[in-house]
Coordinates of C-alpha atoms and ligand atoms in Angstrom, one line a residue:
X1 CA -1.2 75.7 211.8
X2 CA -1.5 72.2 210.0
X3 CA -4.9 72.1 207.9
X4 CA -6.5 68.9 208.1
X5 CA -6.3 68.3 204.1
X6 CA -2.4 68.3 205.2
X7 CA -2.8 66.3 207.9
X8 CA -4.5 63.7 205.5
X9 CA -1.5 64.1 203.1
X10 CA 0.7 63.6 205.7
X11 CA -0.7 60.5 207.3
X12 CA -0.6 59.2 203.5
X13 CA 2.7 58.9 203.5
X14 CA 2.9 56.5 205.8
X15 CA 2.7 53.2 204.2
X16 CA 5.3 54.8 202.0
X17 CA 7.5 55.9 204.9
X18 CA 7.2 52.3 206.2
X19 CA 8.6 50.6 203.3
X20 CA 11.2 53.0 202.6
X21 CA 11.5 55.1 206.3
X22 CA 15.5 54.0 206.1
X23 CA 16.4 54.4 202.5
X24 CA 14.9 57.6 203.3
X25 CA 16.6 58.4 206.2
X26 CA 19.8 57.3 205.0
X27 CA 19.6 59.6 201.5
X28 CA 18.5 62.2 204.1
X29 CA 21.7 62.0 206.1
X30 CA 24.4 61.6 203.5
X31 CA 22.8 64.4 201.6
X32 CA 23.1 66.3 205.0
X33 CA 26.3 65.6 205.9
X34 CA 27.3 66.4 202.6
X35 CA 26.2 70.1 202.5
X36 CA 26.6 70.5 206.2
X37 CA 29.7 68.9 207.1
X38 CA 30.2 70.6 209.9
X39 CA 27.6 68.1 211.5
X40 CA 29.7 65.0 211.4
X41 CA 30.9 66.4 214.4
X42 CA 28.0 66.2 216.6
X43 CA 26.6 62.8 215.2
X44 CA 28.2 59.5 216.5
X45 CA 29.5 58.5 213.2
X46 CA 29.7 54.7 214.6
X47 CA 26.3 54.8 214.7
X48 CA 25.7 56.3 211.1
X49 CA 28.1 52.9 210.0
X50 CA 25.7 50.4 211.6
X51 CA 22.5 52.4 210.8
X52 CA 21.0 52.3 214.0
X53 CA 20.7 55.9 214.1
X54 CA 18.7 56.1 210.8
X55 CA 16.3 53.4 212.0
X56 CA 15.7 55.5 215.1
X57 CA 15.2 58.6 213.3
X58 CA 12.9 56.9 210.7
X59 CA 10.4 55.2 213.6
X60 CA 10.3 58.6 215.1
X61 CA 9.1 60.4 211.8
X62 CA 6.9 57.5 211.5
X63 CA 5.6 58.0 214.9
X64 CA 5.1 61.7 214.3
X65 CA 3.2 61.0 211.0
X66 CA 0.8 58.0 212.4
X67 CA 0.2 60.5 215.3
X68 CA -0.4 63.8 213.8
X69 CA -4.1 64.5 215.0
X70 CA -2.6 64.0 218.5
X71 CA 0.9 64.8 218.4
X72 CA 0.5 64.7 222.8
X73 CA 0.6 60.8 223.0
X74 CA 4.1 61.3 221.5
X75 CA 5.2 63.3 224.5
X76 CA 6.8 60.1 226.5
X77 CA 9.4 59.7 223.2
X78 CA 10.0 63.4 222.7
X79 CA 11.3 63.4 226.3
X80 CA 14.0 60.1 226.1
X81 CA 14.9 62.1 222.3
X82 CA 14.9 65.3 223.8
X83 CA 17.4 64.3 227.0
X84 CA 19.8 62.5 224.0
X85 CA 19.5 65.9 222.3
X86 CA 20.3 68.2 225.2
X87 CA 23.2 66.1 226.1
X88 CA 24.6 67.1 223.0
X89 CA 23.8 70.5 222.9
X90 CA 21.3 70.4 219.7
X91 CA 19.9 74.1 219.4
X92 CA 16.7 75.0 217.4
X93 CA 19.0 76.8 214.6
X94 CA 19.7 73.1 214.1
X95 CA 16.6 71.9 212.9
X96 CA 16.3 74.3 210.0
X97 CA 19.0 72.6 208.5
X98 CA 17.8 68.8 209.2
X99 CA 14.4 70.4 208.0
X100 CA 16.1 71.6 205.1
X101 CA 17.9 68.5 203.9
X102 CA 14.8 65.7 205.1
X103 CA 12.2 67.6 202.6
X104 CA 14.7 67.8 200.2
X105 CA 15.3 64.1 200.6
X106 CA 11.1 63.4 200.9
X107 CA 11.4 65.2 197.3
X108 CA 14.2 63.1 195.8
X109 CA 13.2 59.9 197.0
X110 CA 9.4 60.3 196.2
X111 CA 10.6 61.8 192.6
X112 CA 7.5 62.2 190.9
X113 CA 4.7 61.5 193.6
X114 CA 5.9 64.7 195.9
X115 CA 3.7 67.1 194.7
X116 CA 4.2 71.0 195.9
X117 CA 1.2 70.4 197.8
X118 CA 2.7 67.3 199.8
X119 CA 6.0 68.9 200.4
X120 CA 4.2 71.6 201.7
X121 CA 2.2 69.5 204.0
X122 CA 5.4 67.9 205.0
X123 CA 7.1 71.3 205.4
X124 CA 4.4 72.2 207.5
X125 CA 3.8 68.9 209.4
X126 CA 7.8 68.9 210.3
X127 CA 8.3 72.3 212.6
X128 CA 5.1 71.6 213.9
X129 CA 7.1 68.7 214.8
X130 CA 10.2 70.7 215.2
X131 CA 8.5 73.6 217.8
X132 CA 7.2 70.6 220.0
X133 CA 10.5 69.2 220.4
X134 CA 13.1 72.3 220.5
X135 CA 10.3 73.8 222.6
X136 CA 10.7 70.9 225.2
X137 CA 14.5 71.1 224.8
X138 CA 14.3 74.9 225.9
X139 CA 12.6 73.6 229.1
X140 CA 15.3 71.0 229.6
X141 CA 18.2 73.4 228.9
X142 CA 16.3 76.0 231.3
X143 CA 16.3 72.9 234.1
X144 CA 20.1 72.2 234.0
X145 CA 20.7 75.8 234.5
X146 CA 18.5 76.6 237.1
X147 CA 20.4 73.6 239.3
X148 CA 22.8 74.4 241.6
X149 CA 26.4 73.1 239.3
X150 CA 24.5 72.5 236.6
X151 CA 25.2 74.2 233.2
X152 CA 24.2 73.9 229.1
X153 CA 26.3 72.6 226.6
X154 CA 29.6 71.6 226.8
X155 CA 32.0 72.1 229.7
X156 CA 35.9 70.9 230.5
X157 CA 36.3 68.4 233.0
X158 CA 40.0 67.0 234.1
X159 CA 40.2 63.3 234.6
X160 CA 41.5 63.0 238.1
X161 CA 42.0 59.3 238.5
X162 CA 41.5 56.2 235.9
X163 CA 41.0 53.2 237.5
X164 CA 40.9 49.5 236.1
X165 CA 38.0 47.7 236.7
X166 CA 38.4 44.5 235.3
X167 CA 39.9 43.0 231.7
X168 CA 37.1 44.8 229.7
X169 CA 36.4 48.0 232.1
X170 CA 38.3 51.2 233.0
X171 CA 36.7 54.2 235.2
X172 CA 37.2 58.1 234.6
X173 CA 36.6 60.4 237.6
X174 CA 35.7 63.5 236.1
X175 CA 36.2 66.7 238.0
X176 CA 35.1 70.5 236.3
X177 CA 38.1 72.1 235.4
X178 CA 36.6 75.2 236.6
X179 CA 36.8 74.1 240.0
X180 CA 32.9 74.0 240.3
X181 CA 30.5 72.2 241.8
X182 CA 28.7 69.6 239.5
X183 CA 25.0 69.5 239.0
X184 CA 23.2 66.2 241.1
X185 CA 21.9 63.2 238.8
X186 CA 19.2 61.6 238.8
X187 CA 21.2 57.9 239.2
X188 CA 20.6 56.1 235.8
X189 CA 21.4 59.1 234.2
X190 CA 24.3 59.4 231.7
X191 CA 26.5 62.1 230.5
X192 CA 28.2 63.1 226.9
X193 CA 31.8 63.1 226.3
X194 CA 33.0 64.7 223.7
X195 CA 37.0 64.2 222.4
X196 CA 38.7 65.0 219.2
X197 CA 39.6 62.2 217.1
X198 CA 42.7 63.1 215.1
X199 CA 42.3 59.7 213.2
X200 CA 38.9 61.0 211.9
X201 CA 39.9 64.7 212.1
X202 CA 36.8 64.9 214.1
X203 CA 35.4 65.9 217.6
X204 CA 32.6 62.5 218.5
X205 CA 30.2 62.2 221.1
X206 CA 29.5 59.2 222.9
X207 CA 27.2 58.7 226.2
X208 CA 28.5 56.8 229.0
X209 CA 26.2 56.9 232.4
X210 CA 27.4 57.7 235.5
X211 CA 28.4 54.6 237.5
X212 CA 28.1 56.2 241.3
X213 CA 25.3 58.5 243.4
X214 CA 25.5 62.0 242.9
X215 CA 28.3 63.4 245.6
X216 CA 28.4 66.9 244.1
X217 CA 31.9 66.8 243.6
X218 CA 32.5 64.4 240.3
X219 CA 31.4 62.3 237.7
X220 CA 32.5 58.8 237.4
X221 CA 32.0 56.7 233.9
X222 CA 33.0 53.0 233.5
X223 CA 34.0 52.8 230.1
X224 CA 33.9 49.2 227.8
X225 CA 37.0 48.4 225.6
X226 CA 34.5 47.7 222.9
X227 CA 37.0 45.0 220.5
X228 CA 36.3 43.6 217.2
X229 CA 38.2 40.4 215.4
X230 CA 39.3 43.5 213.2
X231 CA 41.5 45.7 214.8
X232 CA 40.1 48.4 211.7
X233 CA 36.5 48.5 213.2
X234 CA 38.0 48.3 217.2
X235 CA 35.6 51.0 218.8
X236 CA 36.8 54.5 218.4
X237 CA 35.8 56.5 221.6
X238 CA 36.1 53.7 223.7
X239 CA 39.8 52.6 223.0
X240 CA 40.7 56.1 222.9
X241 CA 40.0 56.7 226.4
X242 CA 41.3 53.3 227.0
X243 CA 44.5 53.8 225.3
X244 CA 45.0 56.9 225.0
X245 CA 43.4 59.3 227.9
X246 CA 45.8 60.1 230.9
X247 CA 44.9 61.4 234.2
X248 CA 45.0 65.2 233.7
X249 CA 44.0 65.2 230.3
X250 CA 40.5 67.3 229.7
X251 CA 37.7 66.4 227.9
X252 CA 34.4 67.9 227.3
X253 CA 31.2 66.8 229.0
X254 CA 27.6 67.6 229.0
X255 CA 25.3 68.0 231.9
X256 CA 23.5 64.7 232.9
X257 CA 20.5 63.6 230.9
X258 CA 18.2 60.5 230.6
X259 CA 14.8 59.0 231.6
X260 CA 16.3 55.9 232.2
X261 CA 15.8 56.4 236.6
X262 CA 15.3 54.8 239.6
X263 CA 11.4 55.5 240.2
X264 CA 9.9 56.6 243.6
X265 CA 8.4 53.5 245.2
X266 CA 8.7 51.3 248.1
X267 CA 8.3 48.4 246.4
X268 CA 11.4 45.7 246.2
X269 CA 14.3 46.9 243.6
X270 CA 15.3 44.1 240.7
X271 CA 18.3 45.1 239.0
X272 CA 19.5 42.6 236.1
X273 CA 22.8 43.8 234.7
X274 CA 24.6 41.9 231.6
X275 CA 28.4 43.4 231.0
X276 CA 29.0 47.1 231.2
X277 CA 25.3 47.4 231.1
X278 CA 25.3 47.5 235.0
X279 CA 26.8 51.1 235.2
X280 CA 23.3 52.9 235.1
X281 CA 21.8 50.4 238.0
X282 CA 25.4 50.5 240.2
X283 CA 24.2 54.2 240.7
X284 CA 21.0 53.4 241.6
X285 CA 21.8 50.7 244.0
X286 CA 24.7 53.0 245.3
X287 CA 22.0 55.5 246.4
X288 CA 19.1 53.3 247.9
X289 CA 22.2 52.1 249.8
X290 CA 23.5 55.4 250.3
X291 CA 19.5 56.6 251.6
X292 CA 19.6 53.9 254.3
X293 CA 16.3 52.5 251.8
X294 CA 14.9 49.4 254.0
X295 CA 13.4 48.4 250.4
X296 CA 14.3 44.5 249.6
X297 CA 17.0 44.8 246.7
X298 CA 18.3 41.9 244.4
X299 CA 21.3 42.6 242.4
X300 CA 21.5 39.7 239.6
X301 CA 24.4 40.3 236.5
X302 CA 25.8 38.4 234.1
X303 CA 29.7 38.3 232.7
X304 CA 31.5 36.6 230.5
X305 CA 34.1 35.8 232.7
X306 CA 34.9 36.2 236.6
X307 CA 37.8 38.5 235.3
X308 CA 35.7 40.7 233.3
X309 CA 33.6 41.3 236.0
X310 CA 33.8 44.7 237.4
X311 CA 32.2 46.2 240.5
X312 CA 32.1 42.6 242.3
X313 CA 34.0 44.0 245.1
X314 CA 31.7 46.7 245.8
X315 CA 28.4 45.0 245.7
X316 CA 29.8 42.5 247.9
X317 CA 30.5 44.9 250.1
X318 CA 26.9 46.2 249.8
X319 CA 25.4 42.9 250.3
X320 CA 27.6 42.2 253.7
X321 CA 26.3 45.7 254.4
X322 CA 22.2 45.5 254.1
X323 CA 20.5 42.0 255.1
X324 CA 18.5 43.2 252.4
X325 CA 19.8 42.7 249.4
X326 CA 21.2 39.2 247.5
X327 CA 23.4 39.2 244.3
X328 CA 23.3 36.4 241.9
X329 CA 26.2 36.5 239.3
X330 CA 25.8 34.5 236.2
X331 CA 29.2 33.7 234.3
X332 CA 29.8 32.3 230.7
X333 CA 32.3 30.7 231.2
X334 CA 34.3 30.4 235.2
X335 CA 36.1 27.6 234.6
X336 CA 35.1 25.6 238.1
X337 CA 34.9 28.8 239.9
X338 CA 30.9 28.7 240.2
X339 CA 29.9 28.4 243.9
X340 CA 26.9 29.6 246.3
X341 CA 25.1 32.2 244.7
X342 CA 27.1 31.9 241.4
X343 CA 25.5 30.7 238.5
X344 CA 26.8 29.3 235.3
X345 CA 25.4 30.3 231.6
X346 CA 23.8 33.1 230.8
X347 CA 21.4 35.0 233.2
X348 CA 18.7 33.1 233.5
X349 CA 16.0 33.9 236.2
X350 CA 14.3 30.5 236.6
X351 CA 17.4 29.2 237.8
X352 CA 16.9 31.6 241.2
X353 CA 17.0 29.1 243.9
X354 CA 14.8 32.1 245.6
X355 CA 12.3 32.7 242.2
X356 CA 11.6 36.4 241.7
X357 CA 9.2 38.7 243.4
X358 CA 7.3 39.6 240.7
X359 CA 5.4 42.4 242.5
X360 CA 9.0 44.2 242.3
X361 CA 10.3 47.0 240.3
X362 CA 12.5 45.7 237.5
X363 CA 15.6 47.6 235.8
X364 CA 16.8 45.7 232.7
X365 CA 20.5 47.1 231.0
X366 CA 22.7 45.0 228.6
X367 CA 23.2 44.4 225.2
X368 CA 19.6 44.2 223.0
X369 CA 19.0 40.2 222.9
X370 CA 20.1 40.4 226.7
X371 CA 17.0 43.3 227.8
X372 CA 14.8 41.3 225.2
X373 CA 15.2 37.9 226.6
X374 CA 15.2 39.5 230.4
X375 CA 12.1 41.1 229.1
X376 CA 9.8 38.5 227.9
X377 CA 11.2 35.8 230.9
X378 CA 9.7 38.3 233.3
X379 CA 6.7 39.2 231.5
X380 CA 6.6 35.0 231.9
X381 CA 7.0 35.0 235.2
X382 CA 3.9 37.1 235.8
X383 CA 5.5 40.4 236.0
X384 CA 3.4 43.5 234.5
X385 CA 4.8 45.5 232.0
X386 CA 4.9 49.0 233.2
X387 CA 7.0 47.5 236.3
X388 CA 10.0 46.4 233.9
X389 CA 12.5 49.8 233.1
X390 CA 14.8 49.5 230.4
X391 CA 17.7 51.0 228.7
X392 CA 19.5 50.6 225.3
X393 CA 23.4 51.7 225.2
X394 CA 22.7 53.3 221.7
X395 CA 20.1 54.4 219.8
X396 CA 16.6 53.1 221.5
X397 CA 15.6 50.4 219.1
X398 CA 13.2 48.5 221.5
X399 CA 9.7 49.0 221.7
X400 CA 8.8 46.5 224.0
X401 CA 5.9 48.0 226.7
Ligands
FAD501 C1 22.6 56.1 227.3 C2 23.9 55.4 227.1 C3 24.7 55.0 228.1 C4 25.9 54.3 227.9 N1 26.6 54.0 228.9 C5 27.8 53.3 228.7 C6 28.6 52.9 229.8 O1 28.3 53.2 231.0 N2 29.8 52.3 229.6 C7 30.2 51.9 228.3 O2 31.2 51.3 228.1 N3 29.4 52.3 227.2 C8 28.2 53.0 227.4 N4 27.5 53.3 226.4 C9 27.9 53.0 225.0 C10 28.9 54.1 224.5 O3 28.2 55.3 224.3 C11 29.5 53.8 223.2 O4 28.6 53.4 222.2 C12 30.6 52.6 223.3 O5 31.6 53.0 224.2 C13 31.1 52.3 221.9 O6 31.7 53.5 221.4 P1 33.0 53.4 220.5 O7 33.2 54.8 219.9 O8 34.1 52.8 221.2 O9 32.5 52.4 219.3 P2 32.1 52.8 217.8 O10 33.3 53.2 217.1 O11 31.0 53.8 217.9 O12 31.6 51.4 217.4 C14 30.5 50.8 218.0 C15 30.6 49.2 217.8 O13 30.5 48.9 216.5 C16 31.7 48.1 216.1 N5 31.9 48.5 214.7 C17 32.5 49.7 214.3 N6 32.5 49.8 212.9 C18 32.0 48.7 212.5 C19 31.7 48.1 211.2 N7 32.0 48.8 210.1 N8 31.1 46.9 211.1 C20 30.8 46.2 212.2 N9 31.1 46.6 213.5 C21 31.6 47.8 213.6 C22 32.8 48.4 217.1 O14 33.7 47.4 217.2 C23 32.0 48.7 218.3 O15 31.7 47.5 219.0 C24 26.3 54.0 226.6 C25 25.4 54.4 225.5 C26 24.3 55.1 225.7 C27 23.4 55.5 224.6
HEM502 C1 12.1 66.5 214.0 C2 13.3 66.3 214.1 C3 14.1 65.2 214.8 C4 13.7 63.9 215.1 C5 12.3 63.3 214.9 C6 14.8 63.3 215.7 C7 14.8 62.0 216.2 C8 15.9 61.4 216.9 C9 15.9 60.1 217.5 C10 14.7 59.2 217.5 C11 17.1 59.9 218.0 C12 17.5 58.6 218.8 C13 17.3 58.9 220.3 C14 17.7 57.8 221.2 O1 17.2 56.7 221.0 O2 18.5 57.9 222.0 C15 17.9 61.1 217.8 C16 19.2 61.2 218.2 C17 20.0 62.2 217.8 N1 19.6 63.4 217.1 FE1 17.8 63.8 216.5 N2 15.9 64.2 215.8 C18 15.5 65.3 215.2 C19 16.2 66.5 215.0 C20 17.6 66.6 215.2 C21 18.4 67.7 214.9 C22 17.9 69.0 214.4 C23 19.7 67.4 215.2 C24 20.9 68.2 215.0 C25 21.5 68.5 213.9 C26 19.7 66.0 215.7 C27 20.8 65.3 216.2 C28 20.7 64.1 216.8 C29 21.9 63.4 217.3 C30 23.3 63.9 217.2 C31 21.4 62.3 217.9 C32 22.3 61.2 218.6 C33 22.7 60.3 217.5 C34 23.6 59.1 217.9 O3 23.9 58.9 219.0 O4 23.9 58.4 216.9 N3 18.4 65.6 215.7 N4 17.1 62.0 217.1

C-alpha cells in the first residue's frame, strides 16, 4: 500500500514529468527494447517512429501521478488503454518488464535527484498502477471468453474474399480458420491483425475496425493504402495487405475491442466520417439499419475524391431504404461532379442546407485536425459535449471533453 509521504513524492514529480514526460518515455522505450527485444514485436513500431505512442504513454503516467489520491477518476482511460491492451494480448508478466525498464529510466533521466526513497515511491506508485490495470484486463480477457465465439489472444483467420473499395480502400473478409463461430461486436469496435513482416523480420500489430454489424460468421476490415511521397516510409501493414495478402492467406486476429460504440439512445444518430475514418460508423449505421431503428440518422463524409470514396453504394442503398436517414458527401476536389446533396470542400456543417439537430448523438472519425475541427464546429453550433463520441485511428492524442 502507497504511504502518503510516497504519494507526496510521487505527485512531485510531476512538473518534472511535464517538462520531460517524452524524453522520458522515449529513453524508457529504447532502453526497453534494447534489453527486451523480443517486444518489438508486439509494439507498432510505426508508431515508435512518429512518437505518438510515447506521448500517449507519457500523458497516462502523468495522469496516474496528478491522480494518485484517487486513482478511480482514472477508470474511463484505463478502460480505452485496457481494450488497446487486450487486443494485443498484453499479460500481467508484461508489466514487470515495462516496470523494470520505466524506473530504471526515472533513475537515469533524474541522475542525481532520484533518490532510493523516490524510486521507491515510484516503484511502489507503478504496480499500484500496474494491479489496477492488469486487474481490469483479467476482467476483459474473462468477457471475451465467456462469449459465445469469442476467445483471448491471437487466433488464425483465412481471408475469404478481398474486395476493392475504391482507389485508396480494399476489404478483408475474415473467417476463423477453425471453422468457428466468431464472437458478436459491439459495432465501432475494432480488431488486431497481426502479420509477419519479413522486411523488418518482425511480426506487427495494427488495428483496423470492423466495417459491418456483427453476423456471427466473419469479420470484415476496410483497409487504407496509407502512401507517402517516399516510397521508403509507404505504410508497412497497410501496403502489405494491399500488395501482398491473397485470398486464402491466414493471418492472426484478436477478439474485438474498443469503447468507441454506438450508445443506447433514441435520440437522432450524426455520423461525420472523413476518409477511411467512416469504417467504425458504417457498422454502426449497418446495425440501426439492420434493427429496423425508427431513430432520425444523418450520414455526412468527406473524400478527397468521388473515386476514393468507398461505401457510396451502400449508404445509398440505405438511404433509398429508410425515409429516415440523409447523406451529405463533401469532396475535395469532384471536378464538376458536385450535385444535390454533394458538397464541395472539406466537410463543413454550416453549409447543411438542413442545419444540424443539435439535440442528436454525434460520432466523429477521421484524421486528428478532421475530429478537432468537427469537434469545436459542433460545440459551436450549440451541441453539448458529452453528446459528441470520438475516435483516433492511432494512439488517442485528443483530449477534447
Ligand atoms: C482503433 C483503430 C482503428 C483503426 N481502423 C482502421 C480502419 O478501419 N482502416 C484503416 O485503413 N486504418 C485503420 N486504423 C489505422 C491502422 O491501424 C494503421 O495505423 C494504418 O493502416 C497505417 O498502418 P501502416 O502499417 O500501413 O503504416 P505505418 O508503417 O505504421 O506508418 C503510419 C504512417 O506514417 C507514415 N510514416 C512511416 N514512417 C514515417 C517516417 N519516418 N516519417 C514520416 N512518416 C512516416 C506512413 O506513410 C503512414 O502514413 C485504425 C487504427 C486504430 C487505432
Ligand atoms: C502502467 C503501465 C502502462 C501504461 C500507463 C500504459 C499506457 C498506454 C497507453 C496510454 C497506450 C495508448 C492507448 C491508446 O490510446 O490506444 C498504450 C498502448 C499500448 N501499450 Fe501500454 N501501458 C502500460 C503498460 C504496458 C505493458 C506492460 C505493455 C506490454 C509490454 C504495453 C504495451 C502497449 C502496446 C503494444 C500498446 C499499443 C501501442 C501502439 O499501438 O503503438 N503497455 N499503453
Amino acid at each position: 500500500m502507497i504511504t502518503q509521504e510516497q504519494k507526496s513524492l510521487v505527485k512531485a514529480t510531476v512538473p518534472f514529468l511535464r517538462e520531460n514526460g517524452v524524453a522520458l518515455t522515449d529513453h524508457f522505450y529504447k532502453r526497453m527494447f534494447k534489453h527486451n527485444p523480443e517486444l518489438k514485436n508486439v509494439f507498432n513500431m510505426g508508431n515508435q517512429q512518429n512518437g505518438k505512442q510515447q506521448t500517449a504513454l507519457a500523458m497516462a503516467v502523468l495522469a496516474y501521478a496528478d491522480n494518485i489520491d484517487n486513482p478511480a477518476v482514472l477508470m474511463p482511460v484505463v478502460d480505452g488503454i485496457g481494450h488497446k491492451h487486450v487486443s494485443l494480448s498484453i499479460r500481467p508478466e508484461h508489466y514487470l518488464i515495462v516496470g523494470e525498464h520505466l524506473l530504471a529510466a526515472i533513475a537515469e533521466v533524474v541522475g542525481s535527484g532520484a533518490t532510493a526513497k523516490l524510486l521507491k515511491a515510484w516503484e511502489v506508485a507503478y504496480f499500484q498502477l500496474a494491479d489496477l490495470m492488469s486487474g481490469h484486463e483479467a476482467s476483459l480477457y474473462r468477457d471475451k471468453i465467456g462469449q459465445v465465439g469469442g476467445w483471448s489472444g491471437w487466433r488464425p483467420f483465412l481471408v475469404k474474399s478481398k474486395i476493392i473499395e475504391s482507389t485508396e480502400i480494399t476489404s478483408f473478409y475474415l473467417y476463423p480458420a477453425d471453422g468457428g463461430a466468431v464472437a458478436e461486436h459491439k459495432p465501432g469496435q475494432y480488431i488486431s491483425v497481426k502479420v509477419f513482416l519479413p522486411k523488418l523480420n518482425l511480426f506487427q500489430p495494427r488495428q483496423y475496425s470492423i466495417s459491418t454489424a456483427p453476423n456471427g460468421k466473419y469479420y470484415r476490415i476496410s483497409v487504407k493504402k496509407e502512401l507517402s511521397s517516399d516510397p521508403n516510409l509507404n505504410g508497412m501493414i497497410s501496403n502489405y495487405f494491399h500488395d501482398d495478402i491473397s485470398e486464402g492467406d491466414l493471418v492472426d486476429v484478436s477478439s474485438p475491442s474498443g469503447v468507441f460504440t454506438l450508445k443506447d439512445s433514441d435520440r437522432p444518430a450524426v455520423f461525420i466520417s472523413g476518409g477511411v475514418g467512416q469504417t467504425p460508423l458504417i457498422a454502426m449505421m449497418e446495425q440501426l439499419i439492420n434493427s429496423g431503428s425508427m431513430r432520425e440518422k444523418v450520414w455526412i463524409h468527406g473524400s478527397k475524391t468521388p473515386e476514393a470514396h468507398a461505401f457510396n453504394k451502400q449508404v445509398s442503398h440505405w438511404t433509398n431504404q429508410d425515409q429516415a436517414l440523409k447523406k451529405y458527401i463533401f469532396y475535395n476536389s469532384a471536378d464538376g461532379q458536385v450535385t444535390g446533396d454533394h458538397y464541395s470542400g472539406w466537410v463543413e456543417l454550416k453549409q447543411l442546407k438542413k442545419g444540424i439537430n443539435a439535440d442528436a448523438d454525434f460520432y466523429l472519425c477521421g484524421p486528428k485536425p478532421f475530429i478537432e475541427k468537427q469537434y469545436n464546429d459542433l460545440l459551436q453550433l450549440g451541441v453539448n459535449a458529452s453528446n459528441i463520441h470520438y475516435e483516433e485511428f492511432g494512439p488517442q492524442s485528443l483530449q477534447l471533453n
